[in-house]
mmCIF file of C-alpha atoms and ligand atoms in Angstrom:
data_model
loop_
_atom_site.group_PDB
_atom_site.id
_atom_site.type_symbol
_atom_site.label_atom_id
_atom_site.label_comp_id
_atom_site.label_asym_id
_atom_site.label_seq_id
_atom_site.Cartn_x
_atom_site.Cartn_y
_atom_site.Cartn_z
ATOM 1 C CA UNK R 484 -0.059 -0.029 0.151
ATOM 2 C CA UNK R 485 1.055 3.325 -0.250
ATOM 3 C CA UNK R 486 0.997 5.365 3.323
ATOM 4 C CA UNK R 487 -1.946 7.617 2.402
ATOM 5 C CA UNK R 488 -2.468 10.439 4.871
ATOM 6 C CA UNK R 489 -5.322 9.828 7.249
ATOM 7 C CA UNK R 490 -5.430 6.151 6.210
ATOM 8 C CA UNK R 491 -4.629 4.651 9.115
ATOM 9 C CA UNK R 492 -7.239 1.938 9.777
ATOM 10 C CA UNK R 493 -6.539 -1.358 8.975
ATOM 11 C CA UNK R 494 -8.260 -2.893 5.652
ATOM 12 C CA UNK R 495 -10.753 -5.711 6.099
ATOM 13 C CA UNK R 496 -9.034 -8.981 6.779
ATOM 14 C CA UNK R 497 -9.768 -11.193 3.324
ATOM 15 C CA UNK R 498 -10.961 -14.579 3.915
ATOM 16 C CA UNK R 499 -7.607 -16.110 3.680
ATOM 17 C CA UNK R 500 -4.987 -14.624 6.507
ATOM 18 C CA UNK R 501 -1.372 -14.612 5.450
ATOM 19 C CA UNK R 502 1.041 -16.694 7.482
ATOM 20 C CA UNK R 503 4.478 -14.935 8.809
ATOM 21 C CA UNK R 504 7.289 -15.598 10.554
ATOM 22 C CA UNK R 505 9.181 -13.502 12.753
ATOM 23 C CA UNK R 506 12.994 -14.080 12.796
ATOM 24 C CA UNK R 507 15.008 -12.628 15.489
ATOM 25 C CA UNK R 508 13.344 -12.797 19.221
ATOM 26 C CA UNK R 509 14.807 -9.072 20.448
ATOM 27 C CA UNK R 510 13.138 -6.278 21.139
ATOM 28 C CA UNK R 511 12.442 -5.516 17.556
ATOM 29 C CA UNK R 512 11.114 -8.944 16.698
ATOM 30 C CA UNK R 513 9.183 -8.591 19.911
ATOM 31 C CA UNK R 514 7.343 -5.272 18.587
ATOM 32 C CA UNK R 515 7.070 -6.961 14.715
ATOM 33 C CA UNK R 516 5.461 -10.218 16.576
ATOM 34 C CA UNK R 517 2.956 -8.411 18.559
ATOM 35 C CA UNK R 518 2.034 -5.730 15.435
ATOM 36 C CA UNK R 519 1.449 -8.792 13.237
ATOM 37 C CA UNK R 520 -0.539 -10.741 16.036
ATOM 38 C CA UNK R 521 -2.966 -7.653 15.863
ATOM 39 C CA UNK R 522 -3.287 -7.320 12.073
ATOM 40 C CA UNK R 523 -6.316 -9.023 10.865
ATOM 41 C CA UNK R 524 -4.640 -9.941 7.617
ATOM 42 C CA UNK R 525 -1.802 -11.792 9.436
ATOM 43 C CA UNK R 526 -1.457 -15.214 11.753
ATOM 44 C CA UNK R 527 1.879 -15.171 13.652
ATOM 45 C CA UNK R 528 3.037 -18.686 12.594
ATOM 46 C CA UNK R 529 6.095 -19.055 13.969
ATOM 47 C CA UNK R 530 9.358 -17.532 15.966
ATOM 48 C CA UNK R 531 12.905 -18.149 15.100
ATOM 49 C CA UNK R 532 16.011 -17.019 17.004
ATOM 50 C CA UNK R 533 19.522 -18.968 17.150
ATOM 51 C CA UNK R 534 19.301 -18.142 20.840
ATOM 52 C CA UNK R 535 16.267 -20.285 21.221
ATOM 53 C CA UNK R 536 15.513 -19.768 24.697
ATOM 54 C CA UNK R 537 15.041 -15.902 23.751
ATOM 55 C CA UNK R 538 12.649 -17.363 21.130
ATOM 56 C CA UNK R 539 10.524 -19.449 23.314
ATOM 57 C CA UNK R 540 10.088 -16.894 26.019
ATOM 58 C CA UNK R 541 8.756 -14.751 23.463
ATOM 59 C CA UNK R 542 6.621 -17.329 22.055
ATOM 60 C CA UNK R 543 5.128 -18.348 25.243
ATOM 61 C CA UNK R 544 4.342 -14.220 25.894
ATOM 62 C CA UNK R 545 2.487 -14.302 22.196
ATOM 63 C CA UNK R 546 0.541 -17.655 23.304
ATOM 64 C CA UNK R 547 1.464 -20.990 21.930
ATOM 65 C CA UNK R 548 3.689 -19.610 19.109
ATOM 66 C CA UNK R 549 6.133 -22.331 17.861
ATOM 67 C CA UNK R 550 9.501 -21.483 17.858
ATOM 68 C CA UNK R 551 12.559 -22.527 15.964
ATOM 69 C CA UNK R 552 16.230 -22.432 16.307
ATOM 70 C CA UNK R 553 17.010 -21.786 12.429
ATOM 71 C CA UNK R 554 15.261 -20.518 9.768
ATOM 72 C CA UNK R 555 15.841 -23.789 7.434
ATOM 73 C CA UNK R 556 14.081 -25.603 10.135
ATOM 74 C CA UNK R 557 11.216 -23.474 10.528
ATOM 75 C CA UNK R 558 10.636 -23.307 6.785
ATOM 76 C CA UNK R 559 10.919 -27.228 6.648
ATOM 77 C CA UNK R 560 8.255 -27.359 9.521
ATOM 78 C CA UNK R 561 5.416 -24.559 8.950
ATOM 79 C CA UNK R 562 3.963 -23.101 6.017
ATOM 80 C CA UNK R 563 4.542 -19.696 5.904
ATOM 81 C CA UNK R 564 3.913 -16.754 3.562
ATOM 82 C CA UNK R 565 6.239 -13.997 4.410
ATOM 83 C CA UNK R 566 9.475 -13.631 6.932
ATOM 84 C CA UNK R 567 9.994 -10.653 9.084
ATOM 85 C CA UNK R 568 13.653 -10.043 9.661
ATOM 86 C CA UNK R 569 14.687 -8.702 12.966
ATOM 87 C CA UNK R 570 18.442 -9.994 13.363
ATOM 88 C CA UNK R 571 21.036 -7.801 13.735
ATOM 89 C CA UNK R 572 22.240 -6.169 10.284
ATOM 90 C CA UNK R 573 24.838 -9.056 9.483
ATOM 91 C CA UNK R 574 22.237 -11.540 9.422
ATOM 92 C CA UNK R 575 19.713 -10.074 7.474
ATOM 93 C CA UNK R 576 21.229 -10.656 4.174
ATOM 94 C CA UNK R 577 21.871 -14.656 4.817
ATOM 95 C CA UNK R 578 18.050 -14.998 6.438
ATOM 96 C CA UNK R 579 16.263 -13.055 4.164
ATOM 97 C CA UNK R 580 17.619 -14.821 0.894
ATOM 98 C CA UNK R 581 16.721 -18.176 2.611
ATOM 99 C CA UNK R 582 13.346 -16.874 3.000
ATOM 100 C CA UNK R 583 13.406 -15.614 -0.718
ATOM 101 C CA UNK R 584 14.798 -18.578 -2.096
ATOM 102 C CA UNK R 585 11.950 -20.565 -0.494
ATOM 103 C CA UNK R 586 9.204 -18.466 -1.921
ATOM 104 C CA UNK R 587 8.769 -16.026 1.090
ATOM 105 C CA UNK R 588 7.824 -12.412 0.862
ATOM 106 C CA UNK R 589 10.094 -10.755 3.193
ATOM 107 C CA UNK R 590 10.101 -7.335 5.670
ATOM 108 C CA UNK R 591 13.571 -6.159 6.612
ATOM 109 C CA UNK R 592 14.575 -3.296 8.558
ATOM 110 C CA UNK R 593 16.400 -0.304 6.777
ATOM 111 C CA UNK R 594 18.941 -0.874 5.591
ATOM 112 C CA UNK R 595 18.056 -4.307 3.734
ATOM 113 C CA UNK R 596 21.458 -5.470 3.689
ATOM 114 C CA UNK R 597 25.114 -4.949 5.399
ATOM 115 C CA UNK R 598 26.238 -3.651 1.741
ATOM 116 C CA UNK R 599 24.384 -2.122 -1.392
ATOM 117 C CA UNK R 600 25.697 -5.547 -3.357
ATOM 118 C CA UNK R 601 23.952 -7.567 -0.982
ATOM 119 C CA UNK R 602 20.342 -5.476 -0.857
ATOM 120 C CA UNK R 603 20.774 -5.771 -4.680
ATOM 121 C CA UNK R 604 21.122 -9.752 -4.697
ATOM 122 C CA UNK R 605 18.108 -9.601 -2.391
ATOM 123 C CA UNK R 606 15.949 -7.504 -4.686
ATOM 124 C CA UNK R 607 16.964 -9.558 -7.741
ATOM 125 C CA UNK R 608 16.077 -13.231 -5.909
ATOM 126 C CA UNK R 609 12.473 -11.123 -4.779
ATOM 127 C CA UNK R 610 12.137 -10.038 -8.547
ATOM 128 C CA UNK R 611 12.755 -13.549 -10.146
ATOM 129 C CA UNK R 612 10.404 -14.750 -7.866
ATOM 130 C CA UNK R 613 7.621 -12.311 -7.681
ATOM 131 C CA UNK R 614 7.848 -11.396 -4.459
ATOM 132 C CA UNK R 615 7.385 -8.626 -1.848
ATOM 133 C CA UNK R 616 10.828 -7.613 -0.773
ATOM 134 C CA UNK R 617 9.726 -4.461 1.853
ATOM 135 C CA UNK R 618 12.233 -1.823 3.954
ATOM 136 C CA UNK R 619 10.666 -1.553 7.294
ATOM 137 C CA UNK R 620 10.555 1.918 8.022
ATOM 138 C CA UNK R 621 7.721 2.208 10.802
ATOM 139 C CA UNK R 622 8.164 6.087 11.492
ATOM 140 C CA UNK R 623 6.955 6.870 8.128
ATOM 141 C CA UNK R 624 3.697 5.500 8.961
ATOM 142 C CA UNK R 625 3.454 8.155 12.044
ATOM 143 C CA UNK R 626 1.029 10.947 11.904
ATOM 144 C CA UNK R 627 3.602 13.391 12.876
ATOM 145 C CA UNK R 628 6.127 12.514 10.286
ATOM 146 C CA UNK R 629 3.339 12.757 7.765
ATOM 147 C CA UNK R 630 2.407 16.192 9.420
ATOM 148 C CA UNK R 631 6.028 17.120 8.539
ATOM 149 C CA UNK R 632 5.814 16.022 5.081
ATOM 150 C CA UNK R 633 2.715 18.448 4.481
ATOM 151 C CA UNK R 634 3.972 21.219 5.783
ATOM 152 C CA UNK R 635 7.208 21.077 3.879
ATOM 153 C CA UNK R 636 5.078 19.883 0.405
ATOM 154 C CA UNK R 637 2.679 22.810 1.264
ATOM 155 C CA UNK R 638 5.549 25.355 1.454
ATOM 156 C CA UNK R 639 4.415 26.354 5.034
ATOM 157 C CA UNK R 640 7.932 26.148 6.356
ATOM 158 C CA UNK R 641 9.364 28.437 3.642
ATOM 159 C CA UNK R 642 12.952 27.741 2.624
ATOM 160 C CA UNK R 643 14.912 25.092 4.618
ATOM 161 C CA UNK R 644 17.685 27.031 6.204
ATOM 162 C CA UNK R 645 19.325 23.874 8.207
ATOM 163 C CA UNK R 646 18.680 20.503 9.435
ATOM 164 C CA UNK R 647 19.839 18.903 12.849
ATOM 165 C CA UNK R 648 19.313 15.212 13.817
ATOM 166 C CA UNK R 649 20.536 13.254 16.351
ATOM 167 C CA UNK R 650 20.152 9.517 17.104
ATOM 168 C CA UNK R 651 21.572 8.435 20.404
ATOM 169 C CA UNK R 652 21.360 5.137 23.016
ATOM 170 C CA UNK R 653 23.903 3.340 25.217
ATOM 171 C CA UNK R 654 24.983 0.252 23.470
ATOM 172 C CA UNK R 655 28.063 -0.832 24.174
ATOM 173 C CA UNK R 656 27.674 -4.844 23.141
ATOM 174 C CA UNK R 657 27.001 -3.554 19.863
ATOM 175 C CA UNK R 658 30.020 -3.827 18.089
ATOM 176 C CA UNK R 659 29.077 -5.809 14.782
ATOM 177 C CA UNK R 660 29.049 -2.540 12.826
ATOM 178 C CA UNK R 661 30.097 1.069 13.493
ATOM 179 C CA UNK R 662 27.631 3.934 14.691
ATOM 180 C CA UNK R 663 27.133 4.993 11.431
ATOM 181 C CA UNK R 664 25.528 1.724 10.033
ATOM 182 C CA UNK R 665 23.957 0.720 13.356
ATOM 183 C CA UNK R 666 22.008 3.980 14.096
ATOM 184 C CA UNK R 667 22.050 6.580 11.052
ATOM 185 C CA UNK R 668 19.849 4.196 8.579
ATOM 186 C CA UNK R 669 16.879 5.214 11.411
ATOM 187 C CA UNK R 670 17.385 9.020 10.891
ATOM 188 C CA UNK R 671 18.112 8.287 7.230
ATOM 189 C CA UNK R 672 14.996 6.951 6.818
ATOM 190 C CA UNK R 673 12.879 9.480 8.457
ATOM 191 C CA UNK R 674 14.954 12.424 6.792
ATOM 192 C CA UNK R 675 14.140 10.396 3.268
ATOM 193 C CA UNK R 676 10.002 10.542 3.923
ATOM 194 C CA UNK R 677 10.244 14.143 4.949
ATOM 195 C CA UNK R 678 13.393 16.248 2.973
ATOM 196 C CA UNK R 679 12.032 17.629 -0.374
ATOM 197 C CA UNK R 680 13.180 14.944 -2.827
ATOM 198 C CA UNK R 681 14.036 12.613 -0.074
ATOM 199 C CA UNK R 682 17.373 11.317 1.220
ATOM 200 C CA UNK R 683 19.577 12.621 -1.851
ATOM 201 C CA UNK R 684 22.972 14.206 -1.040
ATOM 202 C CA UNK R 685 25.656 14.195 -4.129
ATOM 203 C CA UNK R 686 28.329 13.556 -1.393
ATOM 204 C CA UNK R 687 28.895 13.475 2.130
ATOM 205 C CA UNK R 688 31.567 13.840 4.857
ATOM 206 C CA UNK R 689 31.740 11.909 8.252
ATOM 207 C CA UNK R 690 33.891 11.997 11.373
ATOM 208 C CA UNK R 691 33.565 9.458 14.141
ATOM 209 C CA UNK R 692 35.740 8.531 17.203
ATOM 210 C CA UNK R 693 35.655 5.063 19.452
ATOM 211 C CA UNK R 694 36.733 6.783 22.610
ATOM 212 C CA UNK R 695 36.750 3.217 24.534
ATOM 213 C CA UNK R 696 38.535 1.519 22.349
ATOM 214 C CA UNK R 697 36.308 -0.999 20.876
ATOM 215 C CA UNK R 698 37.340 -1.247 17.517
ATOM 216 C CA UNK R 699 34.639 0.562 15.890
ATOM 217 C CA UNK R 700 33.363 4.107 15.900
ATOM 218 C CA UNK R 701 31.151 4.503 18.524
ATOM 219 C CA UNK R 702 30.087 8.313 18.073
ATOM 220 C CA UNK R 703 29.777 9.955 14.546
ATOM 221 C CA UNK R 704 28.944 13.139 12.892
ATOM 222 C CA UNK R 705 27.610 13.341 9.431
ATOM 223 C CA UNK R 706 27.409 16.253 7.147
ATOM 224 C CA UNK R 707 25.909 16.784 3.840
ATOM 225 C CA UNK R 708 23.650 19.780 1.990
ATOM 226 C CA UNK R 709 20.086 19.750 0.793
ATOM 227 C CA UNK R 710 19.800 20.854 -3.262
ATOM 228 C CA UNK R 711 19.508 24.494 -1.783
ATOM 229 C CA UNK R 712 22.818 24.422 -0.123
ATOM 230 C CA UNK R 713 21.088 24.079 3.344
ATOM 231 C CA UNK R 714 23.383 21.935 5.615
ATOM 232 C CA UNK R 715 22.185 18.660 7.398
ATOM 233 C CA UNK R 716 23.959 17.505 10.342
ATOM 234 C CA UNK R 717 23.338 14.114 11.670
ATOM 235 C CA UNK R 718 24.876 13.039 15.402
ATOM 236 C CA UNK R 719 24.764 9.072 16.100
ATOM 237 C CA UNK R 720 25.959 8.257 19.482
ATOM 238 C CA UNK R 721 25.815 4.915 20.987
ATOM 239 C CA UNK R 722 27.377 5.935 24.212
ATOM 240 C CA UNK R 723 25.108 8.409 25.076
ATOM 241 C CA UNK R 724 23.485 7.988 28.846
ATOM 242 C CA UNK R 725 20.220 8.920 27.123
ATOM 243 C CA UNK R 726 18.112 7.265 24.244
ATOM 244 C CA UNK R 727 17.045 10.293 21.812
ATOM 245 C CA UNK R 728 15.876 10.129 18.031
ATOM 246 C CA UNK R 729 15.211 13.768 16.888
ATOM 247 C CA UNK R 730 14.789 15.927 14.140
ATOM 248 C CA UNK R 731 14.931 19.682 13.352
ATOM 249 C CA UNK R 732 14.177 21.220 10.469
ATOM 250 C CA UNK R 733 14.594 24.913 10.382
ATOM 251 C CA UNK R 734 12.700 27.177 7.684
ATOM 252 C CA UNK R 735 12.425 30.398 7.330
ATOM 253 C CA UNK R 736 8.799 30.776 8.278
ATOM 254 C CA UNK R 737 8.842 27.712 10.602
ATOM 255 C CA UNK R 738 10.858 25.402 12.331
ATOM 256 C CA UNK R 739 9.453 22.022 13.221
ATOM 257 C CA UNK R 740 10.976 19.591 16.108
ATOM 258 C CA UNK R 741 10.229 15.783 16.024
ATOM 259 C CA UNK R 742 11.122 13.878 19.146
ATOM 260 C CA UNK R 743 10.503 10.248 18.939
ATOM 261 C CA UNK R 744 11.292 10.199 22.804
ATOM 262 C CA UNK R 745 7.769 11.220 23.760
ATOM 263 C CA UNK R 746 4.203 9.651 23.085
ATOM 264 C CA UNK R 747 2.423 13.138 23.502
ATOM 265 C CA UNK R 748 3.505 16.198 21.147
ATOM 266 C CA UNK R 749 5.990 14.574 19.212
ATOM 267 C CA UNK R 750 5.996 17.383 16.761
ATOM 268 C CA UNK R 751 6.591 20.997 18.044
ATOM 269 C CA UNK R 752 6.303 23.981 15.616
ATOM 270 C CA UNK R 753 8.301 27.092 16.232
ATOM 271 C CA UNK R 754 8.256 30.618 14.759
ATOM 272 C CA UNK R 755 11.760 31.556 14.095
ATOM 273 C CA UNK R 756 11.015 35.228 13.676
ATOM 274 C CA UNK R 757 9.786 34.947 17.668
ATOM 275 C CA UNK R 758 12.520 36.591 19.777
ATOM 276 C CA UNK R 759 11.963 33.622 22.635
ATOM 277 C CA UNK R 760 11.468 30.913 19.559
ATOM 278 C CA UNK R 761 8.178 30.382 21.065
ATOM 279 C CA UNK R 762 6.294 27.339 20.666
ATOM 280 C CA UNK R 763 3.132 27.804 18.693
ATOM 281 C CA UNK R 764 -0.039 26.773 20.427
ATOM 282 C CA UNK R 765 -2.730 27.243 17.954
ATOM 283 C CA UNK R 766 -1.631 25.856 14.526
ATOM 284 C CA UNK R 767 -0.334 28.429 12.095
ATOM 285 C CA UNK R 768 -1.447 26.414 9.185
ATOM 286 C CA UNK R 769 -3.947 24.200 8.245
ATOM 287 C CA UNK R 770 -2.041 20.914 7.615
ATOM 288 C CA UNK R 771 -1.135 20.797 11.335
ATOM 289 C CA UNK R 772 -4.752 20.042 12.144
ATOM 290 C CA UNK R 773 -4.781 17.045 9.622
ATOM 291 C CA UNK R 774 -3.865 13.651 10.810
ATOM 292 C CA UNK R 775 -5.094 13.673 14.061
ATOM 293 C CA UNK R 776 -5.220 10.184 15.341
ATOM 294 C CA UNK R 777 -6.497 8.780 18.789
ATOM 295 C CA UNK R 778 -3.414 7.848 21.161
ATOM 296 C CA UNK R 779 -1.183 10.746 19.771
ATOM 297 C CA UNK R 780 -2.617 12.289 22.923
ATOM 298 C CA UNK R 781 -0.540 9.752 25.015
ATOM 299 C CA UNK R 782 -3.705 7.480 25.513
ATOM 300 C CA UNK R 783 -3.910 4.283 24.190
ATOM 301 C CA UNK R 784 -0.939 1.683 22.512
ATOM 302 C CA UNK R 785 2.099 3.364 22.028
ATOM 303 C CA UNK R 786 2.762 5.300 18.784
ATOM 304 C CA UNK R 787 5.447 2.701 18.029
ATOM 305 C CA UNK R 788 3.500 0.065 18.443
ATOM 306 C CA UNK R 789 0.724 1.650 16.440
ATOM 307 C CA UNK R 790 2.856 2.505 13.461
ATOM 308 C CA UNK R 791 4.460 -1.282 13.736
ATOM 309 C CA UNK R 792 0.704 -2.413 13.238
ATOM 310 C CA UNK R 793 0.176 -0.042 10.330
ATOM 311 C CA UNK R 794 3.562 -1.501 8.779
ATOM 312 C CA UNK R 795 2.527 -4.783 9.059
ATOM 313 C CA UNK R 796 -0.677 -3.842 7.419
ATOM 314 C CA UNK R 797 0.973 -2.333 4.713
ATOM 315 C CA UNK R 798 2.823 -5.275 4.053
ATOM 316 C CA UNK R 799 -0.117 -7.436 3.562
ATOM 317 C CA UNK R 800 -1.475 -5.181 1.158
ATOM 318 C CA UNK R 801 1.898 -4.599 -1.093
ATOM 319 C CA UNK R 802 1.533 -8.619 -1.240
ATOM 320 C CA UNK R 803 -1.961 -8.748 -2.084
ATOM 321 C CA UNK R 804 -1.348 -5.741 -4.358
ATOM 322 C CA UNK R 805 1.810 -6.700 -5.736
ATOM 323 C CA UNK R 806 0.666 -7.007 -9.480
ATOM 324 C CA UNK R 807 -1.461 -4.470 -9.662
ATOM 325 C CA UNK R 808 0.803 -2.147 -11.226
ATOM 326 C CA UNK R 809 1.163 0.551 -8.814
ATOM 327 C CA UNK R 810 4.950 1.983 -9.024
ATOM 328 C CA UNK R 811 7.226 1.288 -6.002
ATOM 329 C CA UNK R 812 9.858 3.586 -5.437
ATOM 330 C CA UNK R 813 13.429 2.968 -4.350
ATOM 331 C CA UNK R 814 14.582 4.618 -0.707
ATOM 332 C CA UNK R 815 16.523 1.450 0.437
ATOM 333 C CA UNK R 816 19.255 1.763 -2.285
ATOM 334 C CA UNK R 817 19.312 5.154 -1.295
ATOM 335 C CA UNK R 818 20.092 4.839 2.218
ATOM 336 C CA UNK R 819 22.677 2.274 1.649
ATOM 337 C CA UNK R 820 24.189 4.598 -1.082
ATOM 338 C CA UNK R 821 24.625 7.463 1.426
ATOM 339 C CA UNK R 822 25.759 4.663 4.017
ATOM 340 C CA UNK R 823 28.727 3.518 1.570
ATOM 341 C CA UNK R 824 29.456 6.953 1.069
ATOM 342 C CA UNK R 825 29.618 7.712 4.598
ATOM 343 C CA UNK R 826 32.189 4.579 5.398
ATOM 344 C CA UNK R 827 34.190 5.867 2.245
ATOM 345 C CA UNK R 828 34.434 9.590 4.080
ATOM 346 C CA UNK R 829 35.297 7.992 7.528
ATOM 347 C CA UNK R 830 37.976 6.175 6.201
ATOM 348 C CA UNK R 831 39.465 9.136 4.468
ATOM 349 C CA UNK R 832 39.562 11.122 7.674
ATOM 350 C CA UNK R 833 36.252 12.940 6.609
ATOM 351 C CA UNK R 834 36.633 14.006 3.275
ATOM 352 C CA UNK R 835 34.073 14.565 0.996
ATOM 353 C CA UNK R 836 32.696 11.455 -0.434
ATOM 354 C CA UNK R 837 30.565 11.189 -3.465
ATOM 355 C CA UNK R 838 27.347 9.295 -3.041
ATOM 356 C CA UNK R 839 27.504 6.322 -6.008
ATOM 357 C CA UNK R 840 24.553 4.924 -7.326
ATOM 358 C CA UNK R 841 23.884 1.006 -7.896
ATOM 359 C CA UNK R 842 24.936 1.615 -11.557
ATOM 360 C CA UNK R 843 28.396 3.252 -10.563
ATOM 361 C CA UNK R 844 27.367 7.118 -11.711
ATOM 362 C CA UNK R 845 26.954 9.436 -9.166
ATOM 363 C CA UNK R 846 23.131 10.073 -7.868
ATOM 364 C CA UNK R 847 20.813 10.545 -10.242
ATOM 365 C CA UNK R 848 18.903 7.716 -11.765
ATOM 366 C CA UNK R 849 18.845 5.543 -8.397
ATOM 367 C CA UNK R 850 15.062 5.324 -8.113
ATOM 368 C CA UNK R 851 14.397 4.083 -12.122
ATOM 369 C CA UNK R 852 17.171 1.533 -11.397
ATOM 370 C CA UNK R 853 15.942 -0.382 -8.176
ATOM 371 C CA UNK R 854 14.087 -3.801 -8.886
ATOM 372 C CA UNK R 855 10.385 -3.727 -9.237
ATOM 373 C CA UNK R 856 10.025 -5.910 -6.216
ATOM 374 C CA UNK R 857 11.205 -3.234 -3.697
ATOM 375 C CA UNK R 858 8.100 -1.659 -2.624
ATOM 376 C CA UNK R 859 7.879 1.439 -0.292
ATOM 377 C CA UNK R 860 5.241 3.676 0.066
ATOM 378 C CA UNK R 861 5.730 6.581 -2.056
HETATM 379 N N1 NAD I 991 15.385 -2.401 19.064
HETATM 380 C C1 NAD I 991 15.269 -1.385 18.173
HETATM 381 O O1 NAD I 991 14.349 -0.062 18.750
HETATM 382 C C2 NAD I 991 15.620 -1.032 16.730
HETATM 383 C C3 NAD I 991 14.762 -0.132 16.038
HETATM 384 C C4 NAD I 991 15.165 0.017 14.919
HETATM 385 C C5 NAD I 991 16.185 -1.031 14.203
HETATM 386 N N2 NAD I 991 16.433 -2.167 14.859
HETATM 387 C C6 NAD I 991 17.050 -3.211 14.291
HETATM 388 O O2 NAD I 991 16.546 -4.232 14.747
HETATM 389 C C7 NAD I 991 17.550 -5.071 14.695
HETATM 390 C C8 NAD I 991 17.318 -6.310 15.690
HETATM 391 O O3 NAD I 991 17.205 -5.315 17.074
HETATM 392 P P1 NAD I 991 17.151 -5.823 18.426
HETATM 393 O O4 NAD I 991 17.197 -4.725 19.018
HETATM 394 O O5 NAD I 991 15.869 -6.733 18.455
HETATM 395 O O6 NAD I 991 17.947 -6.429 18.517
HETATM 396 P P2 NAD I 991 18.801 -7.841 19.520
HETATM 397 O O7 NAD I 991 20.444 -8.023 19.043
HETATM 398 O O8 NAD I 991 18.534 -7.461 20.924
HETATM 399 O O9 NAD I 991 18.214 -8.870 18.648
HETATM 400 C C9 NAD I 991 18.191 -9.707 17.549
HETATM 401 C C10 NAD I 991 18.065 -11.334 17.824
HETATM 402 O O10 NAD I 991 18.575 -11.642 16.424
HETATM 403 C C11 NAD I 991 19.113 -13.211 16.849
HETATM 404 N N3 NAD I 991 19.681 -13.617 15.516
HETATM 405 C C12 NAD I 991 20.903 -13.274 15.209
HETATM 406 N N4 NAD I 991 21.049 -14.113 14.081
HETATM 407 C C13 NAD I 991 20.218 -14.773 13.749
HETATM 408 C C14 NAD I 991 20.242 -15.711 12.760
HETATM 409 N N5 NAD I 991 20.555 -16.050 11.776
HETATM 410 N N6 NAD I 991 18.644 -16.252 12.809
HETATM 411 C C15 NAD I 991 17.618 -16.013 13.686
HETATM 412 N N7 NAD I 991 17.982 -15.210 14.961
HETATM 413 C C16 NAD I 991 18.954 -14.523 14.707
HETATM 414 C C17 NAD I 991 19.606 -12.956 18.017
HETATM 415 O O11 NAD I 991 19.889 -14.273 18.717
HETATM 416 C C18 NAD I 991 19.037 -12.186 18.947
HETATM 417 O O12 NAD I 991 18.096 -12.778 19.625
HETATM 418 C C19 NAD I 991 18.731 -4.285 15.092
HETATM 419 O O13 NAD I 991 19.939 -4.803 14.688
HETATM 420 C C20 NAD I 991 18.360 -3.058 14.317
HETATM 421 O O14 NAD I 991 18.904 -2.664 13.237
HETATM 422 C C21 NAD I 991 16.097 -1.963 16.189
#
């Protein structure tokens, strides 16, 4: 499906539910599993984790969901239509390829894989099997994010002057990838939803540090420019004492601040001409009044759970509609291309590094070059 503003209800469940397996029983897998259990179009058929104790704890919490140690074992024993992959980044390509080769649709977190070439391999496999390979971006189903999109599309912010983003958490155990690959994709996915033209830098600079000597950057800064030359700065930090995911977009008319760390008032709007930079209590533009949802006021299920459920619903719609000719988008390729440029810049001590498309030319035809099987709400 495409995330249609205001279209937040589940579609009515067709006669036959789709069966899904969740691979990876960490917090992300648990959130996905709960979402698939709630969505009327899905039946949560199995859970898999190489740590089988973790899988069985989650299986019991969710009822009597069968648990498996490997995806091969699961696919041998249970008939499923799709797999939702919630493993760490390094295992995403392998598990997704196993599922795709077995003819299963796949939902995997952004970035889809640990390299552009691995993601392309997954997309080619999906295309060959006429399967949906969807990148998981729960935040794009958030009313507050869709409000920012609307404000920007309507020109209500004026010209964008600068963008600041922060993503921090405490995670000293995660040394599989550096902090850029670990945290930046979540912020990139949000930027790709809201920035005019999406996340499309021509080049990037990245600086980082590893103050605890873990062997990988744990703190990092990424810089690039929007097409109007406005600077964008993303700070990623997994040594922080606080968990933050924030985005500030400063326009000549309005400044918006989005904060995923709160349930209520995730989006605040400021008038930059006011000397005290006061928060606007009355919506200054009609777009702000749109897309109000129950739950955004802090009551009911968390915003995270609601967005996860909408994503599960979107996945089933994509599967059921995959042949109806609606056109896909390719943000996944953009995020991976930007991440690879970040790694190149970091290895060159912050030197500016061009973002290279899957076909090898500088950013340009990414969207057109990405295989049809990668579906994402436009
Ligand atoms: N937790 C979040 O808030 C969050 C937010 C956005 C994205 N993510 C993404 O989701 C991924 C998972 O997050 P998490 O917090 O649940 O991590 P986690 O490490 O706590 O859990 C991952 C689970 O996957 C299992 N696993 C590893 N390889 C496997 C394999 N080959 N087959 C089956 N199971 C395997 C691990 O044993 C572990 O239990 C992260 O790497 C991140 O990219 C997480």
